C-alpha positions as MATLAB code, in Angstrom:
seq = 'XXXXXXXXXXXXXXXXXXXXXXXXXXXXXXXXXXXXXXXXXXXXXXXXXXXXXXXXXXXXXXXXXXXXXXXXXXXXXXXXXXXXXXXXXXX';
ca = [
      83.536   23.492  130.298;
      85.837   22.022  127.290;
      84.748   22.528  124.231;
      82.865   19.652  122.902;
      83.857   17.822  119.482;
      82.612   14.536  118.538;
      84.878   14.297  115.751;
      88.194   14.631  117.800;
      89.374   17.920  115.552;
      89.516   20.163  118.004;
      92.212   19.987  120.637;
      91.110   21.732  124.450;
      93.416   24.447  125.522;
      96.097   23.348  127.049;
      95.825   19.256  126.665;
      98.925   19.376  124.085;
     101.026   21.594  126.254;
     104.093   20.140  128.041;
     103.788   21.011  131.262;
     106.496   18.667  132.324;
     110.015   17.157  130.067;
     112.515   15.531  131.721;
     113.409   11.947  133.228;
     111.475    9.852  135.284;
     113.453   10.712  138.377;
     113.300   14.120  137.985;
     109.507   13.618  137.911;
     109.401   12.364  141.705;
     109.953   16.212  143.216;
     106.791   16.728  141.035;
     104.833   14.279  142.168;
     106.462   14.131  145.844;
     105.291   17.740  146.031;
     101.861   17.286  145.030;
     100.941   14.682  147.155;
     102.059   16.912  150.006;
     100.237   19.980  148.691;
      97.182   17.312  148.738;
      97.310   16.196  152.201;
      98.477   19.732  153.500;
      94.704   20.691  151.844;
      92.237   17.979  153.285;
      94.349   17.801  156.367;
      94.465   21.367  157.226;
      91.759   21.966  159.622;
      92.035   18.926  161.580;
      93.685   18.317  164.933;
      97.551   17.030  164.616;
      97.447   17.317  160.496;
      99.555   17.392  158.308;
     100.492   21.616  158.019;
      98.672   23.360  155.288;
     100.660   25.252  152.905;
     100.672   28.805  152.523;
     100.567   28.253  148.307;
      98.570   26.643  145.804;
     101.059   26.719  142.341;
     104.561   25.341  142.619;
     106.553   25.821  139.398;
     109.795   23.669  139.291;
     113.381   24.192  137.667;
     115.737   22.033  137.229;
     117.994   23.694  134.999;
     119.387   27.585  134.739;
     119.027   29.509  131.461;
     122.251   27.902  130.012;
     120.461   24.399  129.908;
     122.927   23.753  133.032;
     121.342   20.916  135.833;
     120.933   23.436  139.160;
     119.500   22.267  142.225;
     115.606   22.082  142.695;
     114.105   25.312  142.582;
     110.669   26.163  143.313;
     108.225   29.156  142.731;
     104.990   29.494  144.307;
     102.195   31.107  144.472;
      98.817   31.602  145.688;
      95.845   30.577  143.403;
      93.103   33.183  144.152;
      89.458   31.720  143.619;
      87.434   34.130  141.462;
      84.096   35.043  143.093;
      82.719   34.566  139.778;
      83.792   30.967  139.530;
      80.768   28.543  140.145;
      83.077   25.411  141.286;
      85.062   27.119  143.830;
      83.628   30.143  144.847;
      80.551   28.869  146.431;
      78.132   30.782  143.862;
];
């Protein structure tokens, strides 16, 4: 749970992060690829679906380490649920 503050002082973890700069164009593989890693998950198990994905993280470059445009990149990875965790593991 975020912490709580009626006063607005206190920022959550992570809500001022970028997780994202760049042009509104470059956005779409975002987007594009979350929409498919959304269907791929409620589709998965039924007949003629859409394919489920074998990960759960996508991270997305755009650029090298000289600041130089480079074709879409992705990482992934697998997001593993924490049998502590009382939304997702089933606790």
């Amino acid at each position: 749970m975020p912490v709580k503050d009626d006063s607005g002082e206190i920022q959550a973890a992570g809500c001022g992060d970028l997780t994202f700069t760049g042009t509104s164009f470059d956005l779409q593989n975002v987007a594009l690829a979350g929409v498919r890693l959304a269907v791929s998950t409620l589709l998965a198990n039924k007949v003629g679906g859409y394919p489920d994905t074998s990960w759960d993280v996508g991270v997305l470059a755009l650029r090298n380490s000289a600041k130089e445009l480079v074709a879409p990149q992705w990482e992934t990875r697998s997001l593993n649920i924490h049998p502590a965790c009382p939304y997702c593991s089933g606790a």
